[in-house]
Short mmCIF file of C-alpha atoms in Angstrom, two decimals:
data_model
loop_
_atom_site.label_atom_id
_atom_site.label_comp_id
_atom_site.label_asym_id
_atom_site.label_seq_id
_atom_site.Cartn_x
_atom_site.Cartn_y
_atom_site.Cartn_z
CA MET A 1 202.79 170.93 5.82
CA SER A 2 203.00 169.27 9.23
CA ARG A 3 201.94 170.94 12.45
CA SER A 4 205.55 171.27 13.59
CA ASP A 5 206.50 172.83 10.26
CA LYS A 6 203.71 175.37 10.65
CA ALA A 7 204.78 176.15 14.21
CA ALA A 8 208.36 176.71 13.08
CA ARG A 9 207.21 178.87 10.18
CA ASP A 10 205.00 180.96 12.46
CA ALA A 11 207.79 181.36 15.01
CA ALA A 12 210.15 182.61 12.33
CA PHE A 13 207.50 185.00 11.06
CA ALA A 14 206.75 186.28 14.57
CA ASP A 15 210.44 186.99 15.04
CA PHE A 16 210.49 188.81 11.73
CA VAL A 17 207.47 190.92 12.74
CA THR A 18 209.19 191.93 15.95
CA ARG A 19 212.41 192.86 14.19
CA SER A 20 210.97 194.59 11.14
CA THR A 21 208.00 196.46 12.54
CA PRO A 22 209.84 199.55 13.80
CA SER A 23 211.51 200.19 10.45
CA LEU A 24 208.34 199.52 8.46
CA LEU A 25 206.22 201.69 10.75
CA ARG A 26 208.56 204.62 10.39
CA THR A 27 208.64 204.27 6.61
CA ALA A 28 204.85 204.06 6.57
CA TRP A 29 204.57 207.08 8.86
CA LEU A 30 206.75 209.13 6.53
CA LEU A 31 204.60 208.04 3.61
CA THR A 32 201.27 208.69 5.27
CA GLY A 33 201.97 211.28 7.97
CA SER A 34 199.57 209.45 10.26
CA HIS A 35 200.12 206.99 13.10
CA ASP A 36 196.85 205.21 12.46
CA ALA A 37 197.39 204.99 8.71
CA ALA A 38 200.95 203.75 9.27
CA HIS A 39 199.75 201.00 11.61
CA GLU A 40 197.06 199.97 9.16
CA LEU A 41 199.50 200.01 6.26
CA VAL A 42 202.18 197.98 8.04
CA GLN A 43 199.71 195.47 9.38
CA GLY A 44 198.32 195.01 5.89
CA ALA A 45 201.80 194.58 4.44
CA LEU A 46 202.77 192.06 7.11
CA VAL A 47 199.59 190.08 6.56
CA LYS A 48 200.39 189.92 2.86
CA THR A 49 203.93 188.91 3.72
CA TYR A 50 202.63 186.07 5.88
CA VAL A 51 200.60 184.74 2.97
CA VAL A 52 203.75 184.35 0.85
CA TRP A 53 206.13 183.70 3.76
CA SER A 54 207.04 180.20 2.63
CA ARG A 55 208.46 181.65 -0.59
CA VAL A 56 210.47 184.46 1.01
CA HIS A 57 214.14 183.90 1.75
CA GLU A 58 215.12 185.03 5.24
CA ASP A 59 217.64 187.67 4.19
CA GLU A 60 215.19 189.05 1.65
CA ALA A 61 212.31 189.29 4.06
CA LEU A 62 212.57 192.97 4.99
CA PRO A 63 213.04 194.23 1.42
CA TYR A 64 210.22 191.95 0.41
CA ALA A 65 207.92 193.33 3.11
CA ARG A 66 208.90 196.86 2.19
CA ARG A 67 208.05 196.09 -1.42
CA ILE A 68 204.67 194.82 -0.32
CA LEU A 69 204.17 197.92 1.81
CA ILE A 70 204.91 200.23 -1.08
CA ASN A 71 202.77 198.21 -3.47
CA HIS A 72 200.01 197.92 -0.90
CA ARG A 73 200.00 201.67 -0.75
CA THR A 74 200.04 201.95 -4.53
CA ASP A 75 197.13 199.57 -4.66
CA THR A 76 195.27 201.71 -2.15
CA TRP A 77 195.92 204.72 -4.30
CA ARG A 78 194.51 202.92 -7.29
CA LYS A 79 191.42 201.86 -5.44
CA THR A 80 190.81 205.28 -4.00
CA ARG A 81 191.48 207.02 -7.31
CA GLY A 82 194.59 208.72 -6.10
CA GLU A 83 195.51 210.49 -2.94
CA HIS A 84 195.54 214.24 -2.79
CA PRO A 85 198.29 215.86 -0.78
CA VAL A 86 196.80 217.42 2.30
CA ALA A 87 197.21 221.03 3.25
CA GLU A 88 197.17 220.15 6.93
CA PRO A 89 200.40 218.83 8.41
CA PRO A 90 200.55 215.19 9.45
CA GLU A 91 200.11 214.18 13.03
CA ARG A 92 202.79 215.42 15.32
CA PRO A 93 205.11 212.94 16.91
CA HIS A 94 204.25 211.86 20.41
CA HIS A 95 207.26 213.72 21.73
CA ASP A 96 206.92 217.48 21.78
CA GLY A 97 209.70 219.98 22.09
CA THR A 98 211.75 222.35 20.08
CA THR A 99 214.05 219.73 18.59
CA ALA A 100 211.20 217.53 17.53
CA ASP A 101 209.37 220.50 16.09
CA ASP A 102 212.37 221.41 13.98
CA ARG A 103 212.87 217.90 12.76
CA ASP A 104 209.21 217.36 12.13
CA ARG A 105 209.27 220.24 9.73
CA VAL A 106 210.67 218.07 6.96
CA VAL A 107 207.88 215.58 7.48
CA ARG A 108 205.27 218.28 7.16
CA MET A 109 206.91 219.42 3.96
CA LEU A 110 207.07 215.85 2.78
CA ALA A 111 203.31 215.54 3.09
CA ALA A 112 202.87 218.28 0.54
CA LEU A 113 204.88 216.48 -2.13
CA PRO A 114 203.16 214.56 -4.91
CA ASP A 115 202.93 210.88 -4.06
CA GLN A 116 205.59 209.61 -6.41
CA GLN A 117 208.08 212.23 -5.26
CA ARG A 118 207.28 211.51 -1.64
CA ARG A 119 207.84 207.80 -2.10
CA VAL A 120 211.13 208.34 -3.89
CA VAL A 121 212.37 210.81 -1.27
CA VAL A 122 211.47 208.45 1.57
CA LEU A 123 213.00 205.41 -0.07
CA ARG A 124 216.15 207.27 -1.13
CA TYR A 125 216.84 209.37 1.93
CA TYR A 126 215.19 207.50 4.78
CA ASN A 127 215.54 203.89 3.68
CA ASP A 128 218.84 204.78 2.00
CA LEU A 129 218.08 202.70 -1.06
CA SER A 130 220.06 203.19 -4.24
CA GLU A 131 218.42 204.73 -7.29
CA HIS A 132 218.41 201.32 -8.93
CA ALA A 133 216.81 199.72 -5.88
CA VAL A 134 214.10 202.38 -5.76
CA ALA A 135 213.46 201.98 -9.47
CA ASP A 136 213.15 198.23 -9.06
CA LEU A 137 210.87 198.56 -6.06
CA LEU A 138 208.54 201.08 -7.67
CA GLY A 139 208.69 199.52 -11.10
CA ILE A 140 209.88 202.72 -12.77
CA SER A 141 213.03 203.71 -14.59
CA VAL A 142 216.15 204.99 -12.89
CA GLY A 143 215.65 208.21 -14.81
CA SER A 144 212.20 208.59 -13.29
CA VAL A 145 213.70 208.04 -9.84
CA LYS A 146 216.31 210.72 -10.45
CA SER A 147 213.69 213.09 -11.76
CA ALA A 148 211.30 212.52 -8.86
CA ALA A 149 214.09 212.84 -6.31
CA SER A 150 215.36 216.03 -7.89
CA ARG A 151 211.93 217.60 -8.02
CA GLY A 152 211.08 216.46 -4.51
CA LEU A 153 214.28 217.83 -3.08
CA ALA A 154 213.83 221.08 -4.97
CA THR A 155 210.39 221.51 -3.47
CA LEU A 156 211.67 220.71 0.01
CA ARG A 157 214.61 223.01 -0.45
CA ALA A 158 212.37 225.89 -1.43
CA SER A 159 210.36 225.29 1.74
CA TYR A 160 213.32 225.20 4.07
CA PRO A 161 214.35 228.42 5.83
CA THR A 162 216.89 230.18 3.66
CA ASN A 163 219.18 231.28 6.48
CA GLU A 164 220.52 227.83 7.18
CA SER A 165 223.95 226.94 5.90
CA THR A 166 222.88 223.47 4.87
CA THR A 167 220.60 224.87 2.20
CA GLU A 168 223.62 226.02 0.30
CA GLY A 169 224.63 222.58 -0.79
CA SER A 170 224.00 221.62 -4.33
CA LEU A 171 221.54 219.00 -5.40
CA ARG A 172 223.19 216.02 -6.95
CA MET B 1 231.73 221.93 7.71
CA THR B 2 229.44 221.87 4.75
CA SER B 3 226.85 219.31 3.88
CA THR B 4 224.56 218.95 0.95
CA PHE B 5 220.88 219.50 1.16
CA GLU B 6 220.44 215.77 0.55
CA ASP B 7 222.37 215.11 3.76
CA ARG B 8 220.16 217.53 5.64
CA VAL B 9 216.99 215.87 4.40
CA ARG B 10 218.41 212.47 5.25
CA GLU B 11 219.33 213.56 8.76
CA ASP B 12 215.97 215.21 9.38
CA LEU B 13 214.00 212.24 8.11
CA HIS B 14 215.94 209.85 10.30
CA ALA B 15 215.70 212.15 13.28
CA ALA B 16 211.98 212.77 12.87
CA ALA B 17 211.13 209.12 12.33
CA GLY B 18 213.42 208.02 15.13
CA GLU B 19 211.60 210.09 17.68
CA VAL B 20 208.16 208.82 16.85
CA ALA B 21 206.69 206.35 19.33
CA PHE B 22 204.48 203.64 17.88
CA ASP B 23 202.22 201.16 19.56
CA HIS B 24 203.37 197.57 19.51
CA LEU B 25 202.16 195.35 16.68
CA ASP B 26 201.30 191.94 18.08
CA PRO B 27 202.86 189.16 15.94
CA ALA B 28 200.18 186.70 17.00
CA SER B 29 197.49 189.05 15.77
CA VAL B 30 199.28 189.51 12.45
CA ILE B 31 199.66 185.75 12.09
CA GLY B 32 195.96 185.25 12.78
CA LEU B 33 195.04 187.79 10.15
CA GLY B 34 197.56 186.24 7.79
CA ARG B 35 196.05 182.79 8.19
CA ARG B 36 192.62 184.12 7.39
CA ALA B 37 193.99 186.03 4.39
CA ALA B 38 195.76 182.89 3.15
CA ARG B 39 192.55 180.93 3.50
CA ARG B 40 190.56 183.58 1.63
CA ARG B 41 193.21 183.83 -1.04
CA GLY B 42 193.32 180.08 -1.47
CA LEU B 43 189.57 179.80 -1.70
CA SER B 44 189.29 182.76 -4.05
CA ARG B 45 192.02 181.52 -6.34
CA ALA B 46 190.64 178.01 -6.32
CA ALA B 47 187.15 179.28 -7.09
CA ALA B 48 188.50 181.36 -9.95
CA ALA B 49 190.59 178.48 -11.26
CA THR B 50 187.67 176.13 -11.08
CA ALA B 51 185.38 178.64 -12.75
CA VAL B 52 187.89 179.20 -15.52
CA SER B 53 188.51 175.53 -15.99
CA LEU B 54 184.88 174.57 -16.08
CA ALA B 55 183.91 177.63 -18.08
CA ALA B 56 186.49 176.77 -20.73
CA LEU B 57 184.99 173.37 -21.08
CA ALA B 58 181.46 174.68 -20.82
CA VAL B 59 182.06 176.94 -23.81
CA GLY B 60 183.12 173.96 -25.80
CA VAL B 61 180.03 172.13 -24.69
CA ALA B 62 177.78 175.03 -25.56
CA LEU B 63 179.04 175.48 -29.08
CA GLY B 64 179.11 171.81 -29.81
CA ASP B 65 175.65 171.08 -28.51
CA THR B 66 172.41 171.56 -30.35
CA ALA B 67 170.99 173.32 -27.32
CA PRO B 68 173.70 175.77 -26.23
CA ARG B 69 174.29 176.27 -22.56
CA ARG B 70 176.55 179.18 -21.84
CA ALA B 71 178.11 180.12 -18.57
CA VAL B 72 178.20 183.75 -19.59
CA ALA B 73 175.98 186.79 -19.34
CA PRO B 74 175.10 189.30 -22.08
CA VAL B 75 176.66 192.72 -21.96
CA GLY B 76 177.26 195.71 -24.22
CA THR B 77 177.01 196.30 -27.91
CA ALA B 78 179.65 196.82 -30.55
CA THR B 79 179.22 199.14 -33.51
CA SER B 80 181.75 197.39 -35.68
CA SER B 81 180.41 193.92 -35.29
CA THR B 82 177.29 192.03 -34.48
CA PRO B 83 175.93 192.64 -30.99
CA SER B 84 177.96 190.92 -28.35
CA THR B 85 176.46 188.16 -26.31
CA ALA B 86 179.48 187.09 -24.35
CA SER B 87 181.20 188.55 -21.37
CA THR B 88 182.61 187.70 -18.01
CA ALA B 89 181.90 184.08 -17.36
CA THR B 90 180.60 182.66 -14.15
CA ALA B 91 180.81 178.92 -14.35
CA ARG B 92 178.35 176.92 -12.38
CA VAL B 93 179.91 174.47 -10.00
CA ASN B 94 176.66 172.84 -9.00
CA ALA B 95 178.17 169.47 -9.56
CA GLY B 96 177.25 166.14 -8.04
CA ALA B 97 179.97 163.74 -7.03
CA PHE B 98 180.34 160.16 -8.20
CA GLY B 99 182.71 157.40 -7.20
CA SER B 100 184.94 157.41 -4.16
CA ARG B 101 187.82 159.77 -3.47
CA SER B 102 191.42 158.99 -4.33
CA GLU B 103 194.37 160.50 -2.53
CA LEU B 104 197.10 162.13 -4.62
CA ARG B 105 200.48 162.97 -3.09
CA PRO B 106 202.99 164.13 -5.74
CA ALA B 107 206.50 162.89 -5.08
CA GLY B 108 208.63 165.53 -3.41
CA SER B 109 205.74 167.92 -2.84
CA THR B 110 204.34 169.02 0.51
CA MET B 111 200.87 169.31 -1.00
CA ALA B 112 198.29 166.57 -0.83
CA TYR B 113 195.20 166.41 -3.01
CA THR B 114 192.01 164.48 -3.44
CA VAL B 115 190.70 163.32 -6.81
CA ARG B 116 187.06 162.55 -7.38
CA GLY B 117 184.47 162.52 -10.10
CA LEU B 118 181.93 165.29 -10.61
CA VAL B 119 178.89 165.53 -12.83
CA SER B 120 178.03 169.03 -14.05
CA ASP B 121 175.65 170.01 -16.85
CA GLY B 122 175.42 166.38 -17.83
CA HIS B 123 179.16 165.95 -18.26
CA ARG B 124 181.62 164.09 -16.11
CA PHE B 125 184.66 165.85 -14.72
CA ALA B 126 187.75 164.78 -12.81
CA ALA B 127 188.02 167.23 -9.95
CA LEU B 128 191.20 168.02 -8.07
CA GLU B 129 190.72 169.19 -4.49
CA ASN B 130 192.92 170.11 -1.60
CA SER B 131 192.58 171.73 1.78
CA VAL B 132 193.85 175.06 3.08
CA GLU B 133 193.83 175.49 6.85
CA GLY B 134 191.30 172.68 7.04
CA VAL B 135 188.96 174.20 4.48
CA PRO B 136 188.45 171.94 1.43
CA ARG B 137 188.51 173.59 -1.97
CA THR B 138 188.24 172.50 -5.58
CA VAL B 139 191.40 173.40 -7.45
CA ALA B 140 190.36 172.46 -10.97
CA GLY B 141 188.06 170.29 -13.03
CA LEU B 142 188.86 168.54 -16.30
CA ARG B 143 186.23 166.95 -18.46
CA LEU B 144 186.77 163.24 -18.73
CA ASP B 145 185.76 163.08 -22.40
CA ARG B 146 188.25 165.81 -23.40
CA PRO B 147 191.60 164.20 -22.57
CA GLU B 148 193.35 166.31 -25.21
CA LEU B 149 192.96 169.40 -23.03
CA ALA B 150 195.17 170.05 -20.03
CA ASP B 151 194.96 172.99 -17.66
CA VAL B 152 196.96 175.00 -15.16
CA ALA B 153 195.80 175.65 -11.64
CA TYR B 154 197.48 177.49 -8.76
CA THR B 155 198.04 175.96 -5.38
CA ASP B 156 201.49 176.61 -3.95
CA GLY B 157 202.53 177.55 -7.48
CA PRO B 158 201.45 176.75 -11.02
CA LEU B 159 200.34 173.17 -11.42
CA ALA B 160 199.82 171.32 -14.71
CA ILE B 161 196.81 169.00 -14.67
CA LEU B 162 195.78 166.41 -17.22
CA VAL B 163 193.62 163.30 -17.59
CA THR B 164 194.93 160.11 -19.20
CA GLN B 165 194.03 156.44 -19.45
CA GLY B 166 196.69 155.40 -16.95
CA PRO B 167 199.19 156.74 -14.44
CA VAL B 168 201.76 159.06 -16.00
CA ASP B 169 205.47 158.55 -15.52
CA SER B 170 206.81 161.79 -16.92
CA ILE B 171 205.57 165.11 -18.26
CA ARG B 172 207.51 167.60 -20.36
CA MET B 173 206.71 171.12 -21.49
CA GLY B 174 206.45 170.28 -25.17
CA SER B 175 208.00 167.22 -26.72
CA THR B 176 211.53 168.52 -26.24
CA GLY B 177 210.99 170.74 -23.22
CA PHE B 178 212.08 170.24 -19.65
CA ALA B 179 210.53 167.63 -17.39
CA LEU B 180 208.19 168.83 -14.68
CA ASP B 181 208.75 167.98 -11.03
CA HIS B 182 206.52 166.79 -8.21
CA LEU B 183 204.62 164.42 -10.42
CA GLY B 184 201.68 162.43 -9.11
CA SER B 185 198.76 160.44 -10.54
CA ALA B 186 195.60 159.07 -8.98
CA PRO B 187 192.67 157.13 -10.43
CA VAL B 188 189.33 158.82 -10.95
CA ALA B 189 187.06 156.37 -9.16
CA GLY B 190 184.24 155.01 -11.27
CA THR B 191 186.21 155.46 -14.48
CA SER B 192 189.24 153.92 -16.16
CA GLN B 193 191.00 157.29 -16.24
CA TRP B 194 193.66 158.89 -14.10
CA LEU B 195 194.29 162.47 -13.13
CA THR B 196 197.91 163.62 -13.06
CA VAL B 197 199.47 166.76 -11.63
CA ALA B 198 203.00 168.18 -11.95
CA SER B 199 204.60 171.40 -10.78
CA ILE B 200 205.53 174.09 -13.29
CA PRO B 201 208.43 176.25 -12.10
CA ALA B 202 207.07 179.56 -10.82
CA SER B 203 209.79 181.32 -12.80
CA TRP B 204 208.47 179.90 -16.06
CA THR B 205 207.08 182.95 -17.82
CA LYS B 206 206.94 181.75 -21.41
CA PRO B 207 203.55 180.97 -22.85
CA TRP B 208 202.22 177.65 -21.67
CA GLN B 209 202.62 175.06 -24.37
CA ASP B 210 201.55 171.53 -25.04
CA LEU B 211 202.27 168.93 -22.42
CA ALA B 212 203.97 165.75 -23.59
CA TRP B 213 203.35 162.81 -21.32
CA THR B 214 204.48 159.21 -21.05
CA THR B 215 202.89 156.40 -19.06
CA GLY B 216 204.65 153.53 -17.34
CA THR B 217 203.68 151.26 -20.21
CA GLY B 218 205.31 153.51 -22.76
CA GLN B 219 202.15 155.12 -24.04
CA ARG B 220 202.77 158.68 -25.18
CA GLY B 221 200.49 161.62 -25.78
CA ALA B 222 200.13 165.36 -25.77
CA ALA B 223 197.55 167.71 -24.35
CA ARG B 224 196.99 171.35 -25.15
CA MET B 225 197.70 173.83 -22.38
CA PRO B 226 196.43 177.38 -21.95
CA ALA B 227 198.60 180.10 -23.52
CA SER B 228 199.69 182.62 -20.90
CA PHE B 229 201.18 186.06 -21.48
CA THR B 230 202.38 188.63 -19.02
CA ALA B 231 202.33 192.28 -20.02
CA THR B 232 202.66 195.57 -18.22
CA ILE B 233 200.45 198.59 -18.64
CA PRO B 234 202.88 201.51 -18.68
CA ALA B 235 202.83 204.07 -15.90
CA LYS B 236 201.23 207.41 -16.54
CA GLY B 237 203.35 210.44 -15.82
CA GLY B 238 202.45 213.06 -13.32
CA GLY B 239 202.29 213.11 -9.59
CA ALA B 240 199.17 211.05 -9.00
CA GLY B 241 201.12 208.01 -7.92
CA TRP B 242 200.23 205.73 -10.80
CA SER B 243 202.56 202.83 -11.34
CA PRO B 244 203.05 200.30 -14.09
CA LEU B 245 200.43 197.59 -13.74
CA PRO B 246 201.44 194.00 -14.53
CA VAL B 247 198.64 191.91 -16.01
CA ARG B 248 198.48 188.37 -17.27
CA PHE B 249 196.26 187.05 -20.04
CA THR B 250 195.73 183.30 -20.20
CA ALA B 251 193.95 181.87 -23.22
CA ARG B 252 192.28 178.51 -22.61
CA PRO B 253 192.02 176.13 -25.52
CA THR B 254 188.50 175.45 -26.70
CA PRO B 255 187.63 172.97 -29.39
CA THR B 256 185.38 175.34 -31.32
CA GLY B 257 187.42 178.47 -31.97
CA THR B 258 185.91 180.55 -29.21
CA ALA B 259 188.61 182.63 -27.58
CA LEU B 260 188.44 182.37 -23.82
CA VAL B 261 190.90 184.51 -21.93
CA GLU B 262 191.37 184.88 -18.20
CA VAL B 263 192.62 188.28 -17.02
CA GLU B 264 194.67 188.61 -13.86
CA LYS B 265 196.35 191.61 -12.27
CA ALA B 266 199.57 191.49 -10.28
CA ASP B 267 200.14 194.18 -7.70
CA SER B 268 203.78 193.34 -8.21
CA PRO B 269 205.46 190.84 -10.52
CA THR B 270 206.44 188.75 -7.51
CA LEU B 271 203.40 188.99 -5.30
CA GLY B 272 200.90 186.80 -7.00
CA LEU B 273 197.96 187.44 -9.22
CA GLN B 274 194.43 188.55 -8.64
CA HIS B 275 191.75 187.10 -10.86
CA LEU B 276 189.92 189.94 -12.60
CA GLY B 277 187.61 188.18 -14.97
CA LEU B 278 187.08 185.99 -17.97
CA LEU B 279 186.31 187.15 -21.49
CA THR B 280 185.03 185.13 -24.42
CA LEU B 281 185.06 186.04 -28.08
CA ASP B 282 183.00 183.81 -30.32
CA PRO B 283 183.85 183.11 -33.96
CA GLY B 284 182.50 186.05 -35.95
CA GLN B 285 182.54 188.37 -32.97
CA SER B 286 185.09 191.16 -33.41
CA GLN B 287 185.45 192.70 -29.97
CA GLU B 288 184.56 192.47 -26.33
CA PHE B 289 185.39 194.87 -23.50
CA ALA B 290 184.60 194.87 -19.81
CA ARG B 291 185.38 196.96 -16.77
CA GLY B 292 188.22 195.86 -14.61
CA ASP B 293 188.92 195.68 -10.94
CA GLY B 294 187.60 197.61 -8.04
CA GLY B 295 184.76 200.01 -7.60
CA ALA B 296 186.97 202.69 -9.09
CA TYR B 297 187.10 201.06 -12.54
CA ALA B 298 190.84 201.38 -12.56
CA THR B 299 191.12 199.24 -15.67
CA LEU B 300 189.25 198.19 -18.76
CA TYR B 301 190.17 195.07 -20.64
CA GLY B 302 189.02 193.43 -23.79
CA LEU B 303 189.53 191.08 -26.70
CA THR B 304 189.65 192.13 -30.33
CA ARG B 305 190.22 190.43 -33.68
CA SER B 306 192.75 192.99 -34.83
CA LYS B 307 195.53 194.74 -32.97
CA PRO B 308 194.58 198.05 -31.35
CA VAL B 309 197.17 200.71 -32.10
CA SER B 310 195.33 203.37 -30.11
CA VAL B 311 192.51 203.33 -27.61
CA ALA B 312 190.22 206.06 -26.34
CA PRO B 313 187.91 205.40 -23.42
CA ARG B 314 185.05 207.90 -23.48
CA GLY B 315 184.17 209.45 -20.17
CA ASP B 316 180.76 210.74 -19.18
CA THR B 317 182.28 214.20 -18.84
CA ALA B 318 184.86 215.96 -20.93
CA ALA B 319 187.25 216.09 -18.02
CA ARG B 320 186.74 212.53 -16.83
CA PHE B 321 190.19 211.32 -17.85
CA VAL B 322 192.01 214.57 -17.43
CA ASP B 323 195.20 212.70 -16.60
CA GLY B 324 194.82 210.37 -19.56
CA TRP B 325 195.23 206.62 -19.79
CA THR B 326 197.72 204.01 -20.84
CA PHE B 327 197.25 200.59 -22.36
CA THR B 328 198.98 197.42 -23.41
CA THR B 329 197.99 194.75 -25.90
CA VAL B 330 199.26 191.26 -26.75
CA GLU B 331 198.22 188.61 -29.23
CA VAL B 332 197.08 185.80 -26.95
CA THR B 333 195.98 183.31 -29.55
CA GLY B 334 195.78 183.24 -33.31
CA GLY B 335 194.30 186.54 -34.41
CA VAL B 336 193.01 187.56 -31.00
CA TRP B 337 194.51 190.47 -29.08
CA ALA B 338 193.97 191.06 -25.40
CA THR B 339 194.11 194.67 -24.27
CA ALA B 340 194.21 196.21 -20.81
CA ILE B 341 193.68 199.93 -20.26
CA GLN B 342 194.63 201.77 -17.10
CA LEU B 343 192.58 204.90 -16.50
CA THR B 344 193.94 207.82 -14.57
CA GLY B 345 192.50 210.93 -13.08
CA MET B 346 189.05 209.40 -12.67
CA ASP B 347 186.80 209.61 -9.65
CA ASP B 348 183.82 207.56 -8.61
CA SER B 349 181.28 210.37 -8.43
CA SER B 350 179.41 209.12 -11.48
CA PRO B 351 177.54 205.83 -11.63
CA ASP B 352 178.56 205.40 -15.27
CA PRO B 353 181.93 207.07 -15.72
CA VAL B 354 182.98 205.03 -18.80
CA PRO B 355 180.09 204.63 -21.25
CA SER B 356 182.22 203.33 -24.11
CA VAL B 357 185.65 202.69 -25.47
CA SER B 358 186.91 203.32 -28.98
CA TRP B 359 190.01 201.94 -30.61
CA THR B 360 191.79 202.06 -33.94
CA ASP B 361 193.48 199.16 -35.67
CA GLY B 362 196.53 199.16 -37.91
CA THR B 363 194.54 199.92 -41.04
CA GLY B 364 193.13 203.06 -39.49
CA ALA B 365 189.68 201.58 -39.06
CA SER B 366 187.90 202.84 -35.98
CA HIS B 367 185.86 200.62 -33.68
CA SER B 368 183.63 201.39 -30.76
CA PHE B 369 182.18 199.33 -27.94
CA ASP B 370 179.42 200.41 -25.57
CA LEU B 371 180.08 199.19 -22.08
CA PRO B 372 177.08 198.02 -20.10
#
């Protein structure tokens, strides 16, 4: 590869980093509940993405990086013999206030979910991926996705205050 | 207005994540780390490929020589066979060069290589080298007196490599298979032989098969390739986050009947492979197991002469594998099965968490192997 080719490749990757980082960081934060862990996770995923960048099609880059992020995290779980859900809530967002506190509640509840359920809930309801897309990304069956989503939502639902009208909706 | 609980969770997740402020990630810093990672990956993969390639040939040398020289270390014992003497191989690449270098630029490829001669353990090899970010690396080595054996190395993708008596015009996967692209040949200086490379499509997942080649003068020949199989260790249920684990077993041809299988793990089917180790199973030897990747011993893998229908790793405590394990097995070469076992629910608190593994074959016979 010539020097100009490398420069063009790096420029395209730098642009991708700039565009994709906010989304990846937020996904990572929901998965980890920690700013530092999210930064570390996203940086690791982007570094891995750079290594295979020449084989990634432009419009597939973000899903590809997200796949690496999820697998990077899975790999970390394997190497650390599994992650145990923490009793303590994740770090609070930088912005304080009543609204943020309310909204952060779901993230605190999310941290208490088993890992697989947490990943499925984040991918389904934050990244808005279809059940098939989540199954493909995690390498599990669609049935497993449905099961994990159902269980995750049931746990979250049980933790939500019961006097809110939105808790009356049925789980699909 | 009513909304489902799913909608509420979706709204809250988006709202919570949207309000979080993150520090900027510097693209230049990521690119710098990525370059170093690419360099490490290239060097690691090349070292593994070279070790595998030379080890495959070294095994043949050892068993054919009156004074065996093995590139392997002794490990555990097996109760259903004679004690094992083979395990993960570490080929020596303490080779001396001979001849001058030849440049090899396959047509249509962006990769450039160097071909040169190497002498290792008294045998002459044709070595294929290239450079990643300015760092030279040896991609593969083929013994010059074993032209019937080809190999596969990984550079920007799988690459078929073979040695012939002249430049090659075309290579096919098998006599009736498809022609490979990005073909290139270069002379091995100091010999009358040529080294040829050709790209194998990355999507090609069938077992490697013989290469059929033709020279410009019409000479034809075939060379045996490694047999490669991809399998997936099933996920284990429960909430511990375990996922299916893709693995690949590649059996290198050896002239003596020794099974030599490289084990690789893929974090994802599309993200490349990590070399885990190399197992050998000599004629007369019935089984061989070794620990897998990482300090956590996430996997065990092994070779057996009959197909395991069940496996049972024994932990050092009764509750060691409280979450169980899963495994997969494939027949990688005639009468040799490669097995990978994924362990779950294990911690690293013990220095010897997996003393042994037992397995049962289709006849109901039980076998046991003591891990080192």
